[in-house]
CSV table of C-alpha atoms in Angstrom, one decimal:
chain,number,residue,atom,x,y,z
K,700,MET,CA,102.1,103.1,119.7
K,701,ASP,CA,99.8,102.8,116.8
K,702,GLU,CA,101.9,103.1,113.6
K,703,SER,CA,98.9,104.6,111.8
K,704,ALA,CA,99.0,107.5,114.2
K,705,VAL,CA,102.6,108.2,113.3
K,706,ASP,CA,102.4,108.1,109.5
K,707,GLY,CA,98.9,109.7,109.3
K,708,TRP,CA,97.4,106.8,107.4
K,709,SER,CA,93.6,106.5,107.4
K,710,PRO,CA,91.3,104.1,105.6
K,711,ALA,CA,89.3,107.2,104.5
K,712,ASP,CA,92.2,108.1,102.2
K,713,ASN,CA,91.4,105.3,99.8
K,714,PRO,CA,88.0,103.8,100.4
K,715,TYR,CA,88.0,102.3,97.0
K,716,ALA,CA,90.8,99.9,98.2
K,717,ILE,CA,89.0,99.2,101.4
K,718,ALA,CA,86.0,98.0,99.4
K,719,VAL,CA,88.2,95.6,97.6
K,720,SER,CA,89.7,94.3,100.8
K,721,GLU,CA,86.3,93.7,102.4
K,722,ALA,CA,84.9,92.1,99.3
K,723,GLN,CA,87.8,89.7,99.1
K,724,TRP,CA,87.4,88.7,102.8
K,725,ALA,CA,83.6,88.2,102.2
K,726,ARG,CA,84.2,86.1,99.1
K,727,ARG,CA,86.6,83.8,101.0
K,728,ASP,CA,84.1,83.6,103.9
K,729,VAL,CA,81.4,82.5,101.4
K,730,ALA,CA,83.7,79.9,99.8
K,731,LEU,CA,84.7,78.5,103.2
K,732,CYS,CA,81.1,78.3,104.4
K,733,VAL,CA,80.0,76.6,101.2
K,734,ARG,CA,82.8,74.1,101.4
K,735,ARG,CA,82.0,73.2,105.0
K,736,ILE,CA,78.2,73.0,104.3
K,737,HIS,CA,78.8,70.5,101.5
K,738,ALA,CA,81.4,68.5,103.4
K,739,GLY,CA,78.7,67.2,105.8
K,740,ASP,CA,77.5,67.7,109.3
K,741,GLU,CA,79.5,68.0,112.4
K,742,VAL,CA,77.9,68.5,115.8
K,743,VAL,CA,79.3,71.5,117.7
K,744,SER,CA,78.0,71.6,121.3
K,745,GLY,CA,74.7,70.0,120.1
K,746,PHE,CA,74.4,72.2,117.0
K,747,ASP,CA,74.6,71.1,113.4
K,748,SER,CA,77.7,72.8,111.8
K,749,ARG,CA,75.8,73.2,108.5
K,750,GLN,CA,73.2,75.4,110.2
K,751,ILE,CA,76.0,77.5,111.8
K,752,ASP,CA,77.8,77.9,108.5
K,753,ALA,CA,74.5,78.8,106.7
K,754,ARG,CA,74.1,81.8,109.0
K,755,HIS,CA,77.7,83.0,108.3
K,756,LEU,CA,77.1,82.4,104.6
K,757,CYS,CA,74.1,84.8,104.5
K,758,ILE,CA,75.9,87.5,106.4
K,759,ALA,CA,79.0,87.3,104.2
K,760,LEU,CA,77.0,87.4,101.0
K,761,ARG,CA,75.3,90.6,102.1
K,762,GLN,CA,78.7,92.1,103.0
K,763,LEU,CA,79.6,92.0,99.3
K,764,LEU,CA,76.7,94.3,98.6
K,765,THR,CA,77.9,96.7,101.2
K,766,ALA,CA,81.4,96.6,99.7
K,767,GLU,CA,79.9,97.4,96.3
K,768,THR,CA,78.1,100.4,97.8
K,769,LEU,CA,81.4,101.7,99.2
K,770,GLU,CA,83.1,101.2,95.9
K,771,GLN,CA,80.4,103.2,94.1
K,772,ALA,CA,80.7,106.0,96.6
K,773,ALA,CA,84.5,106.1,96.1
K,774,LEU,CA,84.2,106.1,92.3
K,775,ALA,CA,81.8,109.0,92.5
K,776,ASP,CA,84.1,111.0,94.9
K,777,LEU,CA,87.1,110.4,92.6
K,778,GLY,CA,85.2,111.6,89.5
K,779,MET,CA,85.8,108.3,87.7
K,780,ASP,CA,84.3,107.7,84.2
K,781,PRO,CA,80.7,106.7,84.8
K,782,GLU,CA,81.2,103.6,82.7
K,783,VAL,CA,83.3,102.1,85.5
K,784,GLY,CA,80.4,102.5,88.0
K,785,GLN,CA,77.9,101.3,85.5
K,786,ALA,CA,79.8,98.1,84.9
K,787,LEU,CA,80.0,97.5,88.6
K,788,GLU,CA,76.2,98.2,88.9
K,789,GLN,CA,75.5,95.6,86.3
K,790,ALA,CA,77.6,93.0,88.3
K,791,ARG,CA,75.5,93.9,91.4
K,792,LYS,CA,72.3,93.4,89.5
K,793,ARG,CA,73.5,89.9,88.4
K,794,PHE,CA,74.3,89.1,92.0
K,795,GLU,CA,70.9,90.2,93.2
K,796,LEU,CA,69.2,88.3,90.3
K,797,SER,CA,71.0,85.1,91.4
K,798,LEU,CA,70.3,85.7,95.1
K,799,PRO,CA,67.2,87.9,95.2
K,800,ASP,CA,66.3,87.1,98.8
K,801,ILE,CA,69.7,87.5,100.4
K,802,THR,CA,69.1,91.0,101.9
K,803,GLN,CA,65.9,89.9,103.6
K,804,ILE,CA,67.4,86.8,105.0
K,805,ARG,CA,70.4,88.8,106.4
K,806,ASN,CA,68.0,91.4,107.8
K,807,GLY,CA,66.0,88.6,109.6
K,808,LEU,CA,69.2,87.2,111.1
K,809,ILE,CA,70.7,90.5,112.1
K,810,HIS,CA,67.5,92.1,113.4
K,811,PHE,CA,66.0,89.1,115.1
K,812,GLU,CA,65.0,91.3,118.0
K,813,ASN,CA,62.4,92.9,115.7
K,814,TRP,CA,61.6,90.1,113.2
K,815,SER,CA,60.8,87.7,116.0
K,816,ARG,CA,58.0,90.1,117.1
K,817,GLY,CA,56.8,91.0,113.6
K,818,LEU,CA,58.2,94.5,114.0
K,819,GLY,CA,60.8,94.4,111.3
K,820,HIS,CA,61.1,97.0,108.5
K,821,GLY,CA,60.3,96.3,104.9
K,822,PRO,CA,58.1,93.3,104.2
K,823,GLN,CA,57.0,92.8,107.9
K,824,SER,CA,56.1,96.5,108.3
K,825,GLN,CA,54.0,96.3,105.1
K,826,ARG,CA,52.1,93.3,106.3
K,827,VAL,CA,51.3,95.0,109.6
K,828,LYS,CA,50.2,98.2,107.9
K,829,ALA,CA,47.9,96.0,105.7
K,830,GLY,CA,46.2,94.8,108.9
K,831,ASP,CA,48.0,91.6,109.9
K,832,GLU,CA,48.8,91.0,113.5
K,833,PRO,CA,52.5,91.3,114.4
K,834,ARG,CA,52.6,87.8,115.9
K,835,ASP,CA,51.2,86.3,112.7
K,836,VAL,CA,53.7,88.3,110.6
K,837,ALA,CA,56.5,87.1,112.8
K,838,ARG,CA,55.5,83.5,112.3
K,839,ALA,CA,55.3,83.9,108.5
K,840,PHE,CA,58.8,85.3,108.3
K,841,TRP,CA,60.5,83.0,110.8
K,842,GLY,CA,62.2,79.6,110.5
K,843,PHE,CA,65.9,79.8,109.4
K,844,GLY,CA,67.7,76.7,108.2
K,845,TYR,CA,69.7,74.9,105.5
K,846,ASP,CA,67.9,72.1,103.6
K,847,ILE,CA,70.4,69.4,102.4
K,848,THR,CA,67.8,68.0,99.9
K,849,THR,CA,67.5,71.2,98.0
K,850,ASP,CA,70.8,72.8,98.9
K,851,THR,CA,69.0,75.9,99.9
K,852,VAL,CA,69.1,78.3,102.9
K,853,SER,CA,65.7,79.7,103.8
K,854,MET,CA,64.1,82.1,106.3
K,855,GLY,CA,60.3,82.3,106.1
K,856,PRO,CA,59.4,82.9,102.5
K,857,TYR,CA,62.9,83.7,101.4
K,858,ARG,CA,65.6,81.3,100.1
K,859,ILE,CA,69.0,81.2,98.3
K,860,ASN,CA,70.8,78.3,96.6
K,861,VAL,CA,74.1,77.5,98.3
K,862,THR,CA,76.0,76.4,95.2
K,863,ALA,CA,74.9,79.5,93.3
K,864,ALA,CA,76.0,81.7,96.2
K,865,GLU,CA,79.7,80.9,95.7
K,866,GLU,CA,79.7,81.7,92.0
K,867,ALA,CA,77.7,84.9,92.5
K,868,ALA,CA,80.1,86.0,95.3
K,869,ALA,CA,83.2,85.4,93.2
K,870,GLU,CA,81.8,87.4,90.3
K,871,LEU,CA,80.8,90.4,92.4
K,872,ALA,CA,84.1,90.5,94.3
K,873,HIS,CA,85.9,90.4,90.9
K,874,ALA,CA,83.8,93.3,89.6
K,875,ILE,CA,84.7,95.3,92.7
K,876,TYR,CA,88.3,94.6,92.2
K,877,MET,CA,88.2,95.6,88.5
K,878,ALA,CA,86.5,98.9,89.4
K,879,ALA,CA,89.3,99.6,91.9
K,880,ARG,CA,91.8,98.5,89.2
K,881,ALA,CA,90.4,101.2,86.9
K,882,VAL,CA,91.1,103.8,89.7
K,883,ASP,CA,94.7,102.5,90.0
K,884,MET,CA,95.2,102.6,86.2
K,885,LYS,CA,93.9,106.2,86.1
K,886,ASN,CA,96.1,107.2,89.0
K,887,THR,CA,99.2,105.6,87.4
K,888,ALA,CA,98.4,107.3,84.0
K,889,ASP,CA,98.0,110.7,85.8
K,890,HIS,CA,101.2,110.1,87.7
K,891,ARG,CA,103.1,109.3,84.5
K,892,ASP,CA,101.7,112.2,82.6
K,893,ALA,CA,102.4,114.7,85.4
K,894,ALA,CA,106.1,113.5,85.6
K,895,ALA,CA,106.5,113.7,81.9
K,896,GLN,CA,105.0,117.2,81.8
K,897,VAL,CA,107.5,118.4,84.5
K,898,LEU,CA,110.3,117.2,82.3
K,899,THR,CA,108.8,118.8,79.2
K,900,ASP,CA,108.4,122.1,81.0
K,901,ALA,CA,112.1,121.9,82.1
K,902,GLU,CA,113.0,121.3,78.4
K,903,VAL,CA,114.4,117.8,79.2
K,904,PRO,CA,114.2,115.9,75.9
K,905,CYS,CA,111.6,113.1,76.5
K,906,ALA,CA,110.5,110.2,74.4
K,907,PRO,CA,109.4,109.8,71.7
K,908,ALA,CA,111.4,112.8,70.6
K,909,GLY,CA,114.2,112.5,73.2
K,910,PRO,CA,116.2,109.9,75.0
K,911,VAL,CA,114.6,110.4,78.5
K,912,GLN,CA,111.7,108.0,79.0
K,913,VAL,CA,108.9,108.0,81.5
K,914,SER,CA,106.9,104.8,81.5
K,915,ALA,CA,104.1,103.2,83.5
K,916,ALA,CA,104.4,99.5,84.4
K,917,LEU,CA,101.5,97.1,84.9
K,918,ASP,CA,102.1,97.0,88.6
K,919,GLY,CA,101.2,100.7,88.8
K,920,ARG,CA,104.8,102.0,89.2
K,921,VAL,CA,106.2,104.8,87.0
K,922,TRP,CA,109.8,104.5,85.9
K,923,LEU,CA,112.4,107.0,84.6
K,924,SER,CA,115.0,105.7,82.2
K,925,LEU,CA,117.6,107.0,79.7
K,926,ASP,CA,118.2,105.5,76.3
K,927,SER,CA,121.9,105.4,76.5
K,928,ALA,CA,122.2,104.2,72.9
K,929,ALA,CA,120.7,107.5,71.8
K,930,VAL,CA,123.3,109.6,73.7
K,931,ALA,CA,126.8,108.7,72.7
K,932,GLU,CA,128.7,111.0,75.0
K,933,GLU,CA,129.0,109.9,78.6
K,934,ALA,CA,129.2,113.5,79.8
K,935,GLU,CA,126.0,114.3,78.0
K,936,ARG,CA,124.2,111.3,79.6
K,937,HIS,CA,125.3,112.6,83.0
K,938,THR,CA,124.0,116.1,82.2
K,939,LEU,CA,120.7,114.8,81.0
K,940,SER,CA,120.3,112.6,84.0
K,941,ARG,CA,121.0,115.4,86.5
K,942,ARG,CA,118.6,117.8,84.7
K,943,ALA,CA,115.8,115.2,84.7
K,944,LEU,CA,116.3,114.4,88.4
K,945,SER,CA,116.6,118.0,89.4
K,946,ALA,CA,113.3,118.9,87.6
K,947,LEU,CA,111.4,116.0,89.2
K,948,ALA,CA,112.7,116.8,92.6
K,949,GLY,CA,111.9,120.4,92.2
K,950,ALA,CA,108.3,119.4,91.4
K,951,GLY,CA,108.0,117.3,94.6
K,952,PHE,CA,108.6,113.8,93.0
K,953,GLY,CA,110.7,111.3,94.8
K,954,ILE,CA,113.2,108.9,93.2
K,955,THR,CA,114.1,105.4,94.3
K,956,SER,CA,116.3,102.8,92.7
K,957,LEU,CA,116.5,99.0,92.7
K,958,GLY,CA,120.1,99.1,93.9
K,959,HIS,CA,121.6,97.1,91.1
K,960,PHE,CA,124.5,99.5,90.7
K,961,GLN,CA,127.2,100.3,93.2
K,962,ALA,CA,126.9,104.1,92.6
K,963,ASP,CA,125.0,105.9,95.3
K,964,ASP,CA,124.3,108.9,93.0
K,965,PRO,CA,120.9,108.4,91.3
K,966,ALA,CA,122.2,110.5,88.3
K,967,LEU,CA,125.0,108.1,87.8
K,968,GLN,CA,122.7,105.1,88.1
K,969,LEU,CA,120.3,106.7,85.5
K,970,ALA,CA,123.2,107.5,83.1
K,971,ALA,CA,124.5,104.0,83.5
K,972,GLY,CA,121.2,102.5,82.2
K,973,GLN,CA,119.4,101.8,85.5
K,974,ALA,CA,115.7,102.6,85.6
K,975,LEU,CA,114.6,104.7,88.6
K,976,ARG,CA,111.2,104.7,90.2
K,977,ILE,CA,109.4,108.0,90.2
K,978,GLU,CA,107.5,108.2,93.5
K,979,PRO,CA,104.2,110.1,93.4
K,980,CYS,CA,104.4,113.8,94.3
K,981,ALA,CA,102.7,114.1,97.8
K,982,ALA,CA,100.7,117.2,96.8
K,983,ARG,CA,99.5,115.6,93.6
K,984,GLN,CA,98.6,112.4,95.3
K,985,ALA,CA,96.6,114.2,98.0
K,986,LEU,CA,94.7,116.0,95.2
K,987,ALA,CA,94.1,112.8,93.4
K,988,THR,CA,92.5,111.0,96.4
K,989,ALA,CA,90.5,114.0,97.6
K,990,PRO,CA,86.7,114.0,96.9
K,991,GLN,CA,85.9,115.8,93.7
K,992,GLY,CA,83.2,118.4,93.2
């Protein structure tokens, strides 16, 4: 049985993360193709391996632009700060400036059934509308190949530099990752603030004024801890621990521990100085990932 059908998971829950995953795959695809192209030719059933890899290279490069489009859509749905999307857009523009012809080369490869007849969209369509014969248009936009002397891949009038492609791919993939990282940081901050507010509403003394602490780690986890040095009495530490855990549980948050202590009771673990992880509240998490507006 498909496990995703059991836990209800769907890629539609977090498309911003899917964009990162696809961008990273495409970036590695680009790096692999460039490495093999520069390594030299190998004959595969009569075909030059560099020409094969050049085709994969162009498709992988265009996939990065698709990943950026998905990331932008996810940022908008989540209501992220416009500056996040603007920074990503600037990265896309740099990519397109470095490889201005990549979309047309990819289109020619993918839609060869139309381009080979001069019936492709975009530039071919414009030429035909201007009065050129489709067969002449097809000839002008045909002829894919990698040229070792110039380190370029071309198709008709379009070309890209292979060495520049790897750097451009790495930069755009990183920009997509950083945009998603901004989403994760916001989600972590919201998670931390929500948990702290629950404790405040329950009149549990939180830092900086009280000994109970809710902190966000760099890995996106949120932790609950108790400053035992600020609470001298063991009984008081136990009372504060139970009040904090009861308030969080009542609000729908889960609690997990690292298991460093023998005690099974989370309250005893917290009172003894162990930090406990505050799991996101399911209702709040669903709200955070739902499209806004």
